[in-house]
């Protein structure tokens, strides 16, 4: 089964508000956690990743927080825009298995209301 | 710059027919290559990945196979399609030492009828 899952299947926010998308994981051997965005009918697009020895990483309008104590990952989007509407996936990379691929969670749909 | 091509975009095939989906990458050498499947409203399930020519790792035993005849070519095949093979198939590549940032193709929506 999957090691990565999400708390909320759908999140609706007002344009301009901040969005927080959450993800829980169970595998402590993950060395990287990643967020992807998938717009309708397209392939997923890399947003940001965070190494397991970090707590926070910031990108352009996005921040990823990692809480290893409770095995929780979140993606914060500042000043959410209509173009942010998409499905967001968290994923993990486990380096010690020799596997060279990511394990994806089931996704959260973000709907931005004008 | 690197690009990934995946075709066809949509495909309707009868049960029992063969399948061949092709994916090619340009602008990079020796990439990791992946095939994922996505059921409607669901996450991505890894089917196969490859770290080199002729090297294929299968994640889930099923009615599909993959081949990598050239460094930047990845093919997903089936001898006889099942109804359960319907889905959105995505090819992706990543730099060898950076598997966290995968670049996905536009996907193939396969409907088996």
mmCIF file of C-alpha atoms in Angstrom:
data_model
loop_
_atom_site.group_PDB
_atom_site.id
_atom_site.type_symbol
_atom_site.label_atom_id
_atom_site.label_comp_id
_atom_site.label_asym_id
_atom_site.label_seq_id
_atom_site.Cartn_x
_atom_site.Cartn_y
_atom_site.Cartn_z
ATOM 1 C CA UNK A 1 0.000 0.000 0.000
ATOM 2 C CA UNK A 2 0.947 3.645 -0.174
ATOM 3 C CA UNK A 3 2.945 5.265 2.573
ATOM 4 C CA UNK A 4 1.787 8.765 1.736
ATOM 5 C CA UNK A 5 -1.740 10.058 2.206
ATOM 6 C CA UNK A 6 -3.714 13.293 2.519
ATOM 7 C CA UNK A 7 -6.122 14.700 5.103
ATOM 8 C CA UNK A 8 -8.474 16.616 2.800
ATOM 9 C CA UNK A 9 -9.607 15.532 -0.646
ATOM 10 C CA UNK A 10 -10.935 19.010 -1.608
ATOM 11 C CA UNK A 11 -9.968 22.473 -0.377
ATOM 12 C CA UNK A 12 -11.875 25.580 -1.407
ATOM 13 C CA UNK A 13 -10.343 29.021 -0.772
ATOM 14 C CA UNK A 14 -11.038 32.594 -1.737
ATOM 15 C CA UNK A 15 -8.728 34.299 -4.192
ATOM 16 C CA UNK A 16 -6.075 36.197 -2.277
ATOM 17 C CA UNK A 17 -6.266 34.005 0.813
ATOM 18 C CA UNK A 18 -3.513 31.639 1.861
ATOM 19 C CA UNK A 19 -3.954 27.907 1.223
ATOM 20 C CA UNK A 20 -2.626 25.066 3.325
ATOM 21 C CA UNK A 21 -2.591 21.535 1.933
ATOM 22 C CA UNK A 22 -1.675 18.730 4.292
ATOM 23 C CA UNK A 23 -0.139 15.310 3.903
ATOM 24 C CA UNK A 24 0.680 12.499 6.318
ATOM 25 C CA UNK A 25 3.371 9.927 5.748
ATOM 26 C CA UNK A 26 4.347 6.741 7.523
ATOM 27 C CA UNK A 27 7.795 5.832 6.206
ATOM 28 C CA UNK A 28 10.555 7.304 8.349
ATOM 29 C CA UNK A 29 13.169 6.232 5.779
ATOM 30 C CA UNK A 30 12.081 8.869 3.268
ATOM 31 C CA UNK A 31 14.945 11.226 2.506
ATOM 32 C CA UNK A 32 12.970 13.737 0.448
ATOM 33 C CA UNK A 33 9.381 14.925 0.381
ATOM 34 C CA UNK A 34 8.010 16.604 -2.683
ATOM 35 C CA UNK A 35 4.933 18.514 -3.819
ATOM 36 C CA UNK A 36 3.514 18.289 -7.334
ATOM 37 C CA UNK A 37 0.701 20.225 -9.015
ATOM 38 C CA UNK A 38 -1.522 18.676 -11.658
ATOM 39 C CA UNK A 39 -3.830 20.779 -13.766
ATOM 40 C CA UNK A 40 -6.766 19.149 -15.502
ATOM 41 C CA UNK A 41 -5.750 16.905 -18.380
ATOM 42 C CA UNK A 42 -2.041 17.472 -17.874
ATOM 43 C CA UNK A 43 0.864 15.681 -16.277
ATOM 44 C CA UNK A 44 2.003 16.647 -12.773
ATOM 45 C CA UNK A 45 4.475 19.486 -12.396
ATOM 46 C CA UNK A 46 7.175 19.719 -9.729
ATOM 47 C CA UNK A 47 6.624 22.528 -7.224
ATOM 48 C CA UNK A 48 9.125 22.134 -4.421
ATOM 49 C CA UNK A 49 10.937 19.492 -2.405
ATOM 50 C CA UNK A 50 12.364 19.337 1.096
ATOM 51 C CA UNK A 51 15.083 17.138 2.453
ATOM 52 C CA UNK A 52 14.177 15.111 5.507
ATOM 53 C CA UNK A 53 16.744 16.903 7.701
ATOM 54 C CA UNK A 54 14.997 20.251 7.135
ATOM 55 C CA UNK A 55 11.866 21.708 8.744
ATOM 56 C CA UNK A 56 10.997 24.421 6.280
ATOM 57 C CA UNK A 57 11.744 25.456 2.762
ATOM 58 C CA UNK A 58 10.430 28.433 0.838
ATOM 59 C CA UNK A 59 9.913 28.979 -2.845
ATOM 60 C CA UNK A 60 8.068 31.544 -4.860
ATOM 61 C CA UNK A 61 4.739 32.027 -3.012
ATOM 62 C CA UNK A 62 5.031 28.504 -1.596
ATOM 63 C CA UNK A 63 6.377 27.150 1.662
ATOM 64 C CA UNK A 64 6.743 23.514 2.606
ATOM 65 C CA UNK A 65 6.819 22.528 6.270
ATOM 66 C CA UNK A 66 7.959 19.171 7.552
ATOM 67 C CA UNK A 67 7.161 17.901 11.031
ATOM 68 C CA UNK A 68 8.993 14.633 11.498
ATOM 69 C CA UNK A 69 7.684 14.159 15.028
ATOM 70 C CA UNK A 70 4.136 13.637 13.800
ATOM 71 C CA UNK A 71 5.126 12.645 10.239
ATOM 72 C CA UNK A 72 3.287 15.533 8.690
ATOM 73 C CA UNK A 73 4.003 17.574 5.576
ATOM 74 C CA UNK A 74 2.224 20.716 4.424
ATOM 75 C CA UNK A 75 2.268 23.048 1.457
ATOM 76 C CA UNK A 76 1.371 26.670 2.026
ATOM 77 C CA UNK A 77 0.445 28.857 -0.922
ATOM 78 C CA UNK A 78 0.420 32.589 -0.286
ATOM 79 C CA UNK A 79 -2.121 34.881 -1.941
ATOM 80 C CA UNK A 80 -3.833 32.058 -3.788
ATOM 81 C CA UNK A 81 -4.672 32.821 -7.395
ATOM 82 C CA UNK A 82 -7.156 31.231 -9.836
ATOM 83 C CA UNK A 83 -4.207 29.656 -11.639
ATOM 84 C CA UNK A 84 -3.423 27.714 -8.479
ATOM 85 C CA UNK A 85 -6.580 25.637 -8.944
ATOM 86 C CA UNK A 86 -5.361 22.093 -9.475
ATOM 87 C CA UNK A 87 -4.809 18.791 -7.726
ATOM 88 C CA UNK A 88 -1.806 18.755 -5.438
ATOM 89 C CA UNK A 89 0.125 15.586 -4.652
ATOM 90 C CA UNK A 90 2.679 14.952 -2.005
ATOM 91 C CA UNK A 91 5.312 12.348 -2.748
ATOM 92 C CA UNK A 92 8.242 10.761 -1.013
ATOM 93 C CA UNK A 93 11.570 9.399 -2.095
ATOM 94 C CA UNK A 94 13.127 6.549 -0.123
ATOM 95 C CA UNK A 95 16.809 6.380 -0.859
ATOM 96 C CA UNK A 96 17.882 3.358 1.122
ATOM 97 C CA UNK A 97 15.819 0.827 -0.840
ATOM 98 C CA UNK A 98 17.684 1.360 -4.105
ATOM 99 C CA UNK A 99 14.421 2.276 -5.699
ATOM 100 C CA UNK A 100 14.744 5.217 -8.028
ATOM 101 C CA UNK A 101 11.147 6.396 -8.118
ATOM 102 C CA UNK A 102 8.695 8.421 -6.085
ATOM 103 C CA UNK A 103 5.666 7.215 -4.160
ATOM 104 C CA UNK A 104 2.713 9.567 -4.577
ATOM 105 C CA UNK A 105 -0.205 10.263 -2.291
ATOM 106 C CA UNK A 106 -3.801 10.349 -3.474
ATOM 107 C CA UNK A 107 -4.046 14.120 -4.008
ATOM 108 C CA UNK A 108 -5.987 17.172 -2.783
ATOM 109 C CA UNK A 109 -8.044 19.290 -5.128
ATOM 110 C CA UNK A 110 -7.630 23.017 -4.563
ATOM 111 C CA UNK A 111 -10.476 25.195 -5.799
ATOM 112 C CA UNK A 112 -9.914 28.940 -5.834
ATOM 113 C CA UNK A 113 -13.097 31.007 -5.664
ATOM 114 C CA UNK A 114 -13.005 34.457 -7.322
ATOM 115 C CA UNK B 1 16.232 22.534 -23.066
ATOM 116 C CA UNK B 2 14.765 19.161 -22.275
ATOM 117 C CA UNK B 3 11.431 17.989 -23.605
ATOM 118 C CA UNK B 4 9.388 14.849 -23.270
ATOM 119 C CA UNK B 5 7.060 13.548 -25.937
ATOM 120 C CA UNK B 6 4.332 11.052 -25.258
ATOM 121 C CA UNK B 7 1.818 9.766 -27.759
ATOM 122 C CA UNK B 8 -0.937 9.279 -28.572
ATOM 123 C CA UNK B 9 -2.906 11.705 -26.397
ATOM 124 C CA UNK B 10 -6.032 9.567 -26.473
ATOM 125 C CA UNK B 11 -6.612 5.972 -27.440
ATOM 126 C CA UNK B 12 -9.667 3.728 -27.580
ATOM 127 C CA UNK B 13 -8.871 0.053 -27.888
ATOM 128 C CA UNK B 14 -11.010 -3.094 -27.781
ATOM 129 C CA UNK B 15 -10.510 -5.722 -25.119
ATOM 130 C CA UNK B 16 -7.925 -8.271 -26.187
ATOM 131 C CA UNK B 17 -6.096 -5.936 -28.556
ATOM 132 C CA UNK B 18 -2.386 -5.092 -28.159
ATOM 133 C CA UNK B 19 -1.043 -1.810 -26.835
ATOM 134 C CA UNK B 20 2.066 0.224 -27.506
ATOM 135 C CA UNK B 21 2.602 3.638 -25.950
ATOM 136 C CA UNK B 22 5.813 5.448 -26.751
ATOM 137 C CA UNK B 23 7.690 8.094 -24.857
ATOM 138 C CA UNK B 24 10.852 9.913 -25.916
ATOM 139 C CA UNK B 25 12.989 12.470 -24.144
ATOM 140 C CA UNK B 26 15.128 15.111 -25.806
ATOM 141 C CA UNK B 27 17.902 17.285 -24.506
ATOM 142 C CA UNK B 28 19.312 15.008 -21.830
ATOM 143 C CA UNK B 29 21.324 11.818 -21.587
ATOM 144 C CA UNK B 30 21.026 8.775 -19.382
ATOM 145 C CA UNK B 31 17.790 9.828 -17.676
ATOM 146 C CA UNK B 32 15.699 7.786 -15.278
ATOM 147 C CA UNK B 33 12.455 6.942 -17.077
ATOM 148 C CA UNK B 34 9.069 6.109 -15.581
ATOM 149 C CA UNK B 35 5.603 4.921 -16.502
ATOM 150 C CA UNK B 36 2.773 5.835 -14.146
ATOM 151 C CA UNK B 37 -0.945 5.137 -14.331
ATOM 152 C CA UNK B 38 -3.602 7.370 -12.856
ATOM 153 C CA UNK B 39 -7.179 6.212 -12.350
ATOM 154 C CA UNK B 40 -9.866 8.906 -12.486
ATOM 155 C CA UNK B 41 -9.669 11.143 -9.418
ATOM 156 C CA UNK B 42 -6.863 9.127 -7.926
ATOM 157 C CA UNK B 43 -3.147 9.360 -7.347
ATOM 158 C CA UNK B 44 -0.304 8.098 -9.471
ATOM 159 C CA UNK B 45 0.617 4.434 -9.417
ATOM 160 C CA UNK B 46 4.150 3.622 -10.516
ATOM 161 C CA UNK B 47 4.163 0.846 -13.110
ATOM 162 C CA UNK B 48 7.768 0.672 -14.318
ATOM 163 C CA UNK B 49 10.992 2.583 -14.025
ATOM 164 C CA UNK B 50 14.303 2.311 -15.813
ATOM 165 C CA UNK B 51 17.766 3.547 -14.908
ATOM 166 C CA UNK B 52 19.363 2.501 -18.206
ATOM 167 C CA UNK B 53 18.953 0.781 -21.561
ATOM 168 C CA UNK B 54 17.416 -2.651 -21.114
ATOM 169 C CA UNK B 55 17.035 -2.150 -17.348
ATOM 170 C CA UNK B 56 13.391 -2.306 -16.313
ATOM 171 C CA UNK B 57 12.017 -2.497 -12.784
ATOM 172 C CA UNK B 58 8.394 -3.520 -12.397
ATOM 173 C CA UNK B 59 6.425 -2.241 -9.438
ATOM 174 C CA UNK B 60 3.154 -4.090 -9.787
ATOM 175 C CA UNK B 61 2.572 -7.424 -11.569
ATOM 176 C CA UNK B 62 -0.070 -6.868 -14.197
ATOM 177 C CA UNK B 63 -0.992 -7.124 -17.830
ATOM 178 C CA UNK B 64 1.652 -4.664 -18.975
ATOM 179 C CA UNK B 65 5.334 -4.655 -19.852
ATOM 180 C CA UNK B 66 7.904 -1.984 -20.573
ATOM 181 C CA UNK B 67 11.022 -1.751 -22.680
ATOM 182 C CA UNK B 68 13.822 0.735 -23.142
ATOM 183 C CA UNK B 69 15.424 0.013 -26.503
ATOM 184 C CA UNK B 70 17.298 3.311 -26.580
ATOM 185 C CA UNK B 71 18.625 5.682 -23.938
ATOM 186 C CA UNK B 72 15.784 8.181 -24.317
ATOM 187 C CA UNK B 73 12.959 5.916 -25.436
ATOM 188 C CA UNK B 74 10.539 4.140 -23.128
ATOM 189 C CA UNK B 75 7.724 1.937 -24.407
ATOM 190 C CA UNK B 76 4.720 0.578 -22.534
ATOM 191 C CA UNK B 77 3.113 -2.510 -24.055
ATOM 192 C CA UNK B 78 0.446 -5.103 -23.608
ATOM 193 C CA UNK B 79 -0.289 -8.203 -25.653
ATOM 194 C CA UNK B 80 -3.973 -8.314 -24.720
ATOM 195 C CA UNK B 81 -5.728 -5.367 -23.094
ATOM 196 C CA UNK B 82 -8.223 -5.802 -20.269
ATOM 197 C CA UNK B 83 -11.041 -3.429 -19.311
ATOM 198 C CA UNK B 84 -9.137 -2.698 -16.104
ATOM 199 C CA UNK B 85 -6.228 -1.307 -18.136
ATOM 200 C CA UNK B 86 -8.231 1.848 -18.849
ATOM 201 C CA UNK B 87 -6.688 4.939 -17.322
ATOM 202 C CA UNK B 88 -4.407 7.915 -17.774
ATOM 203 C CA UNK B 89 -0.852 6.821 -18.510
ATOM 204 C CA UNK B 90 1.993 9.178 -17.797
ATOM 205 C CA UNK B 91 5.601 8.947 -18.854
ATOM 206 C CA UNK B 92 8.205 10.876 -16.899
ATOM 207 C CA UNK B 93 11.935 11.384 -16.696
ATOM 208 C CA UNK B 94 14.360 12.640 -14.083
ATOM 209 C CA UNK B 95 18.043 13.393 -13.866
ATOM 210 C CA UNK B 96 19.937 10.349 -12.650
ATOM 211 C CA UNK B 97 21.011 11.821 -9.316
ATOM 212 C CA UNK B 98 17.893 13.906 -8.735
ATOM 213 C CA UNK B 99 14.858 11.588 -8.720
ATOM 214 C CA UNK B 100 12.715 14.032 -6.728
ATOM 215 C CA UNK B 101 12.141 16.337 -9.692
ATOM 216 C CA UNK B 102 10.363 14.289 -12.330
ATOM 217 C CA UNK B 103 9.237 15.840 -15.590
ATOM 218 C CA UNK B 104 6.004 14.412 -16.903
ATOM 219 C CA UNK B 105 4.621 14.091 -20.378
ATOM 220 C CA UNK B 106 1.118 15.188 -21.261
ATOM 221 C CA UNK B 107 -0.263 11.697 -20.764
ATOM 222 C CA UNK B 108 -2.275 9.197 -22.785
ATOM 223 C CA UNK B 109 -5.889 8.587 -21.906
ATOM 224 C CA UNK B 110 -6.568 4.944 -22.697
ATOM 225 C CA UNK B 111 -10.098 3.605 -22.830
ATOM 226 C CA UNK B 112 -10.518 -0.128 -23.272
ATOM 227 C CA UNK B 113 -13.965 -1.037 -24.594
#
